[in-house]
Amino acid sequence: MDKIAKAFENKKANIGYVVAGYPSLDYTKKFINSLDESCLDILELGIPYSDPLADGKVIFEASFSAVRSGVDTQKVFDMLKECKTNKCLVFLVYYNLIFAYGQEAFVKAAKEVGISGLIVPDLPLEESDELFDLCQKNGLSLIPLISVTSEHRLDRLLEKSSGFIYGVGSIGVTGGKQTPVERLKNMINDIKKKTNLPIAVGFGIRSNEDVKLTKSYADGAIIGTSIVKLTSELDVKSLLNEINKFFKD
């Protein structure tokens, strides 16, 4: 069983997000090497990018800060070679970074450093065939983002989906106001009629109360902005303690 499937096996998955290299590459390395002490099942690792279109102010500033300090795709790969964890790691990466590195080279390098899947928020469905095929060939999942506004394209989106479905919980960028719960529940129900892939919901989830509500109708909950904000305020051990509080049953 692959790590993504295992993360959802007989439970609701806890998923967190951090920006690689924020506040430093050493901090991120220590965090990943301590992941086994956390309740997280999957960590989304964002590769810093100067123009992260899907992200709100907190993640945008963290990503831009990492870029300014010299963190790039190769440095993220090099850091991951020094990391060891039993937890599932996936990249959240903007397509320009993949293109600049070379699609085939990027996918192979990601696999070699223990990445299980890719989330590419700015890659249109119509242009995803080559990357999807490369991921399939190399044993990586290409994880789609599906929102309440994209259901008319649901069948086509699911054809190019693997791992899990990232249900977008707000209309807008990360850290924004969440879509009404009933609309999200309806979206989840519609997706489940067409796929057996687990569905985790992110965007707009900030607290333990939000996590519990999300898990009542989805297969997992994703927290990004609240965790990224804390990475600039806490040491790794304290951050892990706060993350465990976010996801406490």
mmCIF file of C-alpha atoms in Angstrom:
data_model
loop_
_atom_site.group_PDB
_atom_site.id
_atom_site.type_symbol
_atom_site.label_atom_id
_atom_site.label_comp_id
_atom_site.label_asym_id
_atom_site.label_seq_id
_atom_site.Cartn_x
_atom_site.Cartn_y
_atom_site.Cartn_z
ATOM 1 C CA MET A 1 0.000 0.000 0.000
ATOM 2 C CA ASP A 2 1.392 3.419 -0.924
ATOM 3 C CA LYS A 3 1.814 6.119 1.706
ATOM 4 C CA ILE A 4 -1.129 8.228 0.542
ATOM 5 C CA ALA A 5 -3.547 5.301 0.737
ATOM 6 C CA LYS A 6 -2.124 4.356 4.137
ATOM 7 C CA ALA A 7 -2.698 7.909 5.420
ATOM 8 C CA PHE A 8 -6.441 7.472 4.870
ATOM 9 C CA GLU A 9 -6.682 3.802 5.875
ATOM 10 C CA ASN A 10 -9.485 3.310 8.440
ATOM 11 C CA LYS A 11 -9.234 6.924 9.627
ATOM 12 C CA LYS A 12 -9.691 10.566 8.743
ATOM 13 C CA ALA A 13 -6.357 12.009 7.591
ATOM 14 C CA ASN A 14 -4.580 14.921 9.264
ATOM 15 C CA ILE A 15 -2.799 17.009 6.638
ATOM 16 C CA GLY A 16 -0.545 20.001 7.226
ATOM 17 C CA TYR A 17 1.291 22.430 4.966
ATOM 18 C CA VAL A 18 4.593 24.263 5.350
ATOM 19 C CA VAL A 19 6.724 26.328 2.995
ATOM 20 C CA ALA A 20 10.087 24.653 2.395
ATOM 21 C CA GLY A 21 12.877 26.933 3.554
ATOM 22 C CA TYR A 22 10.706 29.145 5.760
ATOM 23 C CA PRO A 23 11.956 30.453 8.064
ATOM 24 C CA SER A 24 15.059 28.476 6.960
ATOM 25 C CA LEU A 25 15.963 25.229 5.224
ATOM 26 C CA ASP A 26 17.472 23.958 8.480
ATOM 27 C CA TYR A 27 14.164 24.603 10.274
ATOM 28 C CA THR A 28 12.240 22.714 7.598
ATOM 29 C CA LYS A 29 14.701 19.813 7.762
ATOM 30 C CA LYS A 30 14.351 19.570 11.546
ATOM 31 C CA PHE A 31 10.575 19.729 11.184
ATOM 32 C CA ILE A 32 10.428 16.894 8.641
ATOM 33 C CA ASN A 33 12.850 14.781 10.679
ATOM 34 C CA SER A 34 10.511 15.239 13.682
ATOM 35 C CA LEU A 35 7.280 14.485 11.798
ATOM 36 C CA ASP A 36 6.987 10.986 13.227
ATOM 37 C CA GLU A 37 6.354 12.618 16.620
ATOM 38 C CA SER A 38 3.304 14.427 15.214
ATOM 39 C CA CYS A 39 -0.270 13.403 14.482
ATOM 40 C CA LEU A 40 0.098 14.459 10.835
ATOM 41 C CA ASP A 41 -0.527 11.735 8.280
ATOM 42 C CA ILE A 42 0.491 13.807 5.242
ATOM 43 C CA LEU A 43 2.694 16.866 4.958
ATOM 44 C CA GLU A 44 2.264 19.173 1.981
ATOM 45 C CA LEU A 45 5.611 20.776 1.316
ATOM 46 C CA GLY A 46 5.393 23.988 -0.672
ATOM 47 C CA ILE A 47 8.325 24.794 -2.946
ATOM 48 C CA PRO A 48 8.888 28.556 -2.659
ATOM 49 C CA TYR A 49 7.727 30.598 -5.620
ATOM 50 C CA SER A 50 7.750 34.336 -6.193
ATOM 51 C CA ASP A 51 4.148 34.502 -7.420
ATOM 52 C CA PRO A 52 2.026 31.857 -5.633
ATOM 53 C CA LEU A 53 -1.358 32.698 -7.139
ATOM 54 C CA ALA A 54 -3.468 30.395 -4.956
ATOM 55 C CA ASP A 55 -2.062 31.658 -1.684
ATOM 56 C CA GLY A 56 -3.171 34.391 0.657
ATOM 57 C CA LYS A 57 -0.995 36.935 2.456
ATOM 58 C CA VAL A 58 0.582 34.683 5.093
ATOM 59 C CA ILE A 59 1.747 31.938 2.722
ATOM 60 C CA PHE A 60 2.607 34.433 -0.013
ATOM 61 C CA GLU A 61 4.929 36.332 2.324
ATOM 62 C CA ALA A 62 6.502 33.125 3.648
ATOM 63 C CA SER A 63 7.117 31.844 0.122
ATOM 64 C CA PHE A 64 8.517 35.165 -1.059
ATOM 65 C CA SER A 65 10.764 35.363 2.005
ATOM 66 C CA ALA A 66 12.198 31.919 1.241
ATOM 67 C CA VAL A 67 12.797 32.906 -2.397
ATOM 68 C CA ARG A 68 14.612 36.061 -1.287
ATOM 69 C CA SER A 69 16.844 33.999 0.999
ATOM 70 C CA GLY A 70 17.908 31.881 -1.972
ATOM 71 C CA VAL A 71 15.750 28.788 -1.576
ATOM 72 C CA ASP A 72 15.055 27.166 -4.937
ATOM 73 C CA THR A 73 13.864 23.815 -6.255
ATOM 74 C CA GLN A 74 17.298 22.174 -6.218
ATOM 75 C CA LYS A 75 17.963 23.294 -2.638
ATOM 76 C CA VAL A 76 14.642 21.745 -1.598
ATOM 77 C CA PHE A 77 15.632 18.463 -3.244
ATOM 78 C CA ASP A 78 19.058 18.604 -1.567
ATOM 79 C CA MET A 79 17.464 19.242 1.833
ATOM 80 C CA LEU A 80 15.093 16.296 1.424
ATOM 81 C CA LYS A 81 18.052 13.990 0.822
ATOM 82 C CA GLU A 82 18.979 14.696 4.452
ATOM 83 C CA CYS A 83 15.485 14.038 5.797
ATOM 84 C CA LYS A 84 13.994 10.828 7.127
ATOM 85 C CA THR A 85 10.373 10.264 8.065
ATOM 86 C CA ASN A 86 7.800 7.508 7.854
ATOM 87 C CA LYS A 87 5.067 10.058 7.119
ATOM 88 C CA CYS A 88 3.737 10.803 3.649
ATOM 89 C CA LEU A 89 5.194 13.834 1.853
ATOM 90 C CA VAL A 90 3.643 15.566 -1.143
ATOM 91 C CA PHE A 91 4.765 18.684 -3.000
ATOM 92 C CA LEU A 92 2.555 21.687 -3.563
ATOM 93 C CA VAL A 93 4.385 23.238 -6.474
ATOM 94 C CA TYR A 94 3.585 25.809 -9.139
ATOM 95 C CA TYR A 95 3.966 24.577 -12.682
ATOM 96 C CA ASN A 96 6.588 27.140 -13.754
ATOM 97 C CA LEU A 97 9.002 25.558 -11.281
ATOM 98 C CA ILE A 98 8.395 22.099 -12.747
ATOM 99 C CA PHE A 99 8.747 23.439 -16.290
ATOM 100 C CA ALA A 100 11.964 25.289 -15.499
ATOM 101 C CA TYR A 101 13.484 22.193 -13.873
ATOM 102 C CA GLY A 102 12.269 19.904 -16.651
ATOM 103 C CA GLN A 103 9.116 17.838 -16.149
ATOM 104 C CA GLU A 104 10.728 14.408 -16.376
ATOM 105 C CA ALA A 105 13.735 15.407 -14.278
ATOM 106 C CA PHE A 106 11.478 16.982 -11.640
ATOM 107 C CA VAL A 107 9.221 13.942 -11.304
ATOM 108 C CA LYS A 108 12.177 11.557 -11.081
ATOM 109 C CA ALA A 109 13.953 13.734 -8.502
ATOM 110 C CA ALA A 110 10.760 14.017 -6.439
ATOM 111 C CA LYS A 111 10.364 10.249 -6.393
ATOM 112 C CA GLU A 112 14.011 9.765 -5.394
ATOM 113 C CA VAL A 113 13.671 12.006 -2.315
ATOM 114 C CA GLY A 114 10.520 10.276 -1.064
ATOM 115 C CA ILE A 115 7.719 12.437 -2.433
ATOM 116 C CA SER A 116 4.445 10.544 -2.946
ATOM 117 C CA GLY A 117 2.448 13.059 -4.961
ATOM 118 C CA LEU A 118 2.200 16.488 -6.566
ATOM 119 C CA ILE A 119 -0.391 19.226 -6.147
ATOM 120 C CA VAL A 120 -0.022 21.778 -8.959
ATOM 121 C CA PRO A 121 -2.578 24.562 -8.406
ATOM 122 C CA ASP A 122 -1.911 26.495 -11.614
ATOM 123 C CA LEU A 123 -1.816 23.589 -14.086
ATOM 124 C CA PRO A 124 -4.955 23.587 -16.254
ATOM 125 C CA LEU A 125 -6.625 20.242 -16.814
ATOM 126 C CA GLU A 126 -6.257 20.665 -20.570
ATOM 127 C CA GLU A 127 -2.461 20.895 -20.235
ATOM 128 C CA SER A 128 -1.902 18.168 -17.650
ATOM 129 C CA ASP A 129 -1.601 15.064 -19.846
ATOM 130 C CA GLU A 130 2.193 14.925 -20.024
ATOM 131 C CA LEU A 131 2.739 15.499 -16.310
ATOM 132 C CA PHE A 132 0.012 13.011 -15.397
ATOM 133 C CA ASP A 133 1.627 10.358 -17.573
ATOM 134 C CA LEU A 134 5.065 11.028 -16.076
ATOM 135 C CA CYS A 135 3.644 10.761 -12.569
ATOM 136 C CA GLN A 136 1.922 7.484 -13.419
ATOM 137 C CA LYS A 137 5.142 6.117 -14.920
ATOM 138 C CA ASN A 138 7.174 7.030 -11.840
ATOM 139 C CA GLY A 139 4.665 6.026 -9.177
ATOM 140 C CA LEU A 140 3.615 9.505 -8.058
ATOM 141 C CA SER A 141 0.070 10.736 -7.603
ATOM 142 C CA LEU A 142 -1.153 13.882 -9.353
ATOM 143 C CA ILE A 143 -3.604 15.300 -6.838
ATOM 144 C CA PRO A 144 -6.331 17.580 -8.241
ATOM 145 C CA LEU A 145 -7.891 20.629 -6.626
ATOM 146 C CA ILE A 146 -11.665 20.594 -7.005
ATOM 147 C CA SER A 147 -13.961 23.374 -5.791
ATOM 148 C CA VAL A 148 -17.677 24.063 -5.832
ATOM 149 C CA THR A 149 -17.138 26.059 -9.022
ATOM 150 C CA SER A 150 -15.479 23.210 -10.949
ATOM 151 C CA GLU A 151 -18.126 20.514 -10.655
ATOM 152 C CA HIS A 152 -19.207 20.945 -14.275
ATOM 153 C CA ARG A 153 -15.729 19.596 -15.182
ATOM 154 C CA LEU A 154 -15.783 16.866 -12.560
ATOM 155 C CA ASP A 155 -15.710 13.836 -14.852
ATOM 156 C CA ARG A 156 -12.742 15.166 -16.809
ATOM 157 C CA LEU A 157 -10.877 16.192 -13.652
ATOM 158 C CA LEU A 158 -11.278 12.746 -12.127
ATOM 159 C CA GLU A 159 -9.828 11.101 -15.235
ATOM 160 C CA LYS A 160 -6.503 12.748 -14.399
ATOM 161 C CA SER A 161 -6.629 12.211 -10.644
ATOM 162 C CA SER A 162 -4.824 9.892 -8.262
ATOM 163 C CA GLY A 163 -3.878 9.710 -4.593
ATOM 164 C CA PHE A 164 -6.611 11.866 -3.088
ATOM 165 C CA ILE A 165 -8.857 14.766 -4.009
ATOM 166 C CA TYR A 166 -8.025 18.190 -2.594
ATOM 167 C CA GLY A 167 -11.411 19.760 -1.988
ATOM 168 C CA VAL A 168 -11.025 23.547 -2.026
ATOM 169 C CA GLY A 169 -12.970 24.867 0.930
ATOM 170 C CA SER A 170 -13.149 28.511 -0.104
ATOM 171 C CA ILE A 171 -13.621 30.511 -3.274
ATOM 172 C CA GLY A 172 -10.398 32.467 -3.447
ATOM 173 C CA VAL A 173 -6.930 32.097 -1.964
ATOM 174 C CA THR A 174 -5.662 30.234 1.086
ATOM 175 C CA GLY A 175 -6.608 31.758 4.407
ATOM 176 C CA GLY A 176 -9.871 33.130 3.041
ATOM 177 C CA LYS A 177 -13.420 32.724 4.270
ATOM 178 C CA GLN A 178 -14.724 29.207 3.906
ATOM 179 C CA THR A 179 -17.536 28.253 1.539
ATOM 180 C CA PRO A 180 -20.801 27.431 3.397
ATOM 181 C CA VAL A 181 -20.598 23.916 4.800
ATOM 182 C CA GLU A 182 -23.738 22.688 3.055
ATOM 183 C CA ARG A 183 -22.244 23.555 -0.339
ATOM 184 C CA LEU A 184 -19.064 21.695 0.587
ATOM 185 C CA LYS A 185 -21.051 18.664 1.747
ATOM 186 C CA ASN A 186 -22.945 18.629 -1.542
ATOM 187 C CA MET A 187 -19.664 18.862 -3.464
ATOM 188 C CA ILE A 188 -18.180 15.954 -1.492
ATOM 189 C CA ASN A 189 -21.283 13.850 -2.084
ATOM 190 C CA ASP A 190 -21.186 14.545 -5.825
ATOM 191 C CA ILE A 191 -17.506 13.607 -6.031
ATOM 192 C CA LYS A 192 -17.997 10.408 -4.041
ATOM 193 C CA LYS A 193 -20.595 9.229 -6.552
ATOM 194 C CA LYS A 194 -17.865 9.209 -9.207
ATOM 195 C CA THR A 195 -14.648 8.102 -7.472
ATOM 196 C CA ASN A 196 -13.342 5.979 -4.630
ATOM 197 C CA LEU A 197 -10.456 8.357 -3.993
ATOM 198 C CA PRO A 198 -10.491 9.925 -0.512
ATOM 199 C CA ILE A 199 -11.375 13.613 -0.328
ATOM 200 C CA ALA A 200 -9.624 16.034 2.019
ATOM 201 C CA VAL A 201 -10.725 19.641 2.406
ATOM 202 C CA GLY A 202 -8.420 22.628 2.813
ATOM 203 C CA PHE A 203 -8.577 26.453 2.562
ATOM 204 C CA GLY A 204 -10.323 28.248 5.424
ATOM 205 C CA ILE A 205 -9.588 25.607 8.103
ATOM 206 C CA ARG A 206 -7.918 27.332 11.038
ATOM 207 C CA SER A 207 -8.773 25.593 14.310
ATOM 208 C CA ASN A 208 -9.505 22.312 16.050
ATOM 209 C CA GLU A 209 -13.207 23.113 15.782
ATOM 210 C CA ASP A 210 -12.844 23.563 12.010
ATOM 211 C CA VAL A 211 -10.951 20.263 11.751
ATOM 212 C CA LYS A 212 -13.633 18.334 13.628
ATOM 213 C CA LEU A 213 -16.394 19.826 11.485
ATOM 214 C CA THR A 214 -14.499 19.074 8.268
ATOM 215 C CA LYS A 215 -13.854 15.473 9.280
ATOM 216 C CA SER A 216 -17.575 15.007 9.883
ATOM 217 C CA TYR A 217 -18.198 15.121 6.125
ATOM 218 C CA ALA A 218 -14.783 14.667 4.444
ATOM 219 C CA ASP A 219 -12.019 12.057 4.613
ATOM 220 C CA GLY A 220 -9.402 14.476 5.867
ATOM 221 C CA ALA A 221 -8.718 18.049 6.931
ATOM 222 C CA ILE A 222 -5.902 20.298 5.692
ATOM 223 C CA ILE A 223 -4.421 23.211 7.647
ATOM 224 C CA GLY A 224 -1.944 25.493 5.917
ATOM 225 C CA THR A 225 -2.075 29.181 6.780
ATOM 226 C CA SER A 226 -2.308 28.715 10.564
ATOM 227 C CA ILE A 227 0.700 26.377 10.557
ATOM 228 C CA VAL A 228 2.805 28.596 8.305
ATOM 229 C CA LYS A 229 2.108 31.578 10.553
ATOM 230 C CA LEU A 230 3.407 29.640 13.560
ATOM 231 C CA THR A 231 6.625 28.546 11.844
ATOM 232 C CA SER A 232 7.949 32.092 12.197
ATOM 233 C CA GLU A 233 6.988 32.238 15.873
ATOM 234 C CA LEU A 234 7.851 28.844 17.396
ATOM 235 C CA ASP A 235 10.696 26.353 17.558
ATOM 236 C CA VAL A 236 10.083 22.971 15.906
ATOM 237 C CA LYS A 237 9.058 21.150 19.088
ATOM 238 C CA SER A 238 6.565 23.862 20.040
ATOM 239 C CA LEU A 239 5.186 23.923 16.495
ATOM 240 C CA LEU A 240 4.579 20.170 16.574
ATOM 241 C CA ASN A 241 2.736 20.562 19.883
ATOM 242 C CA GLU A 242 0.470 23.225 18.378
ATOM 243 C CA ILE A 243 -0.186 21.090 15.297
ATOM 244 C CA ASN A 244 -1.203 18.200 17.539
ATOM 245 C CA LYS A 245 -3.673 20.551 19.245
ATOM 246 C CA PHE A 246 -5.141 21.584 15.878
ATOM 247 C CA PHE A 247 -5.901 17.955 15.013
ATOM 248 C CA LYS A 248 -6.782 16.609 18.475
ATOM 249 C CA ASP A 249 -9.874 14.350 18.367
#
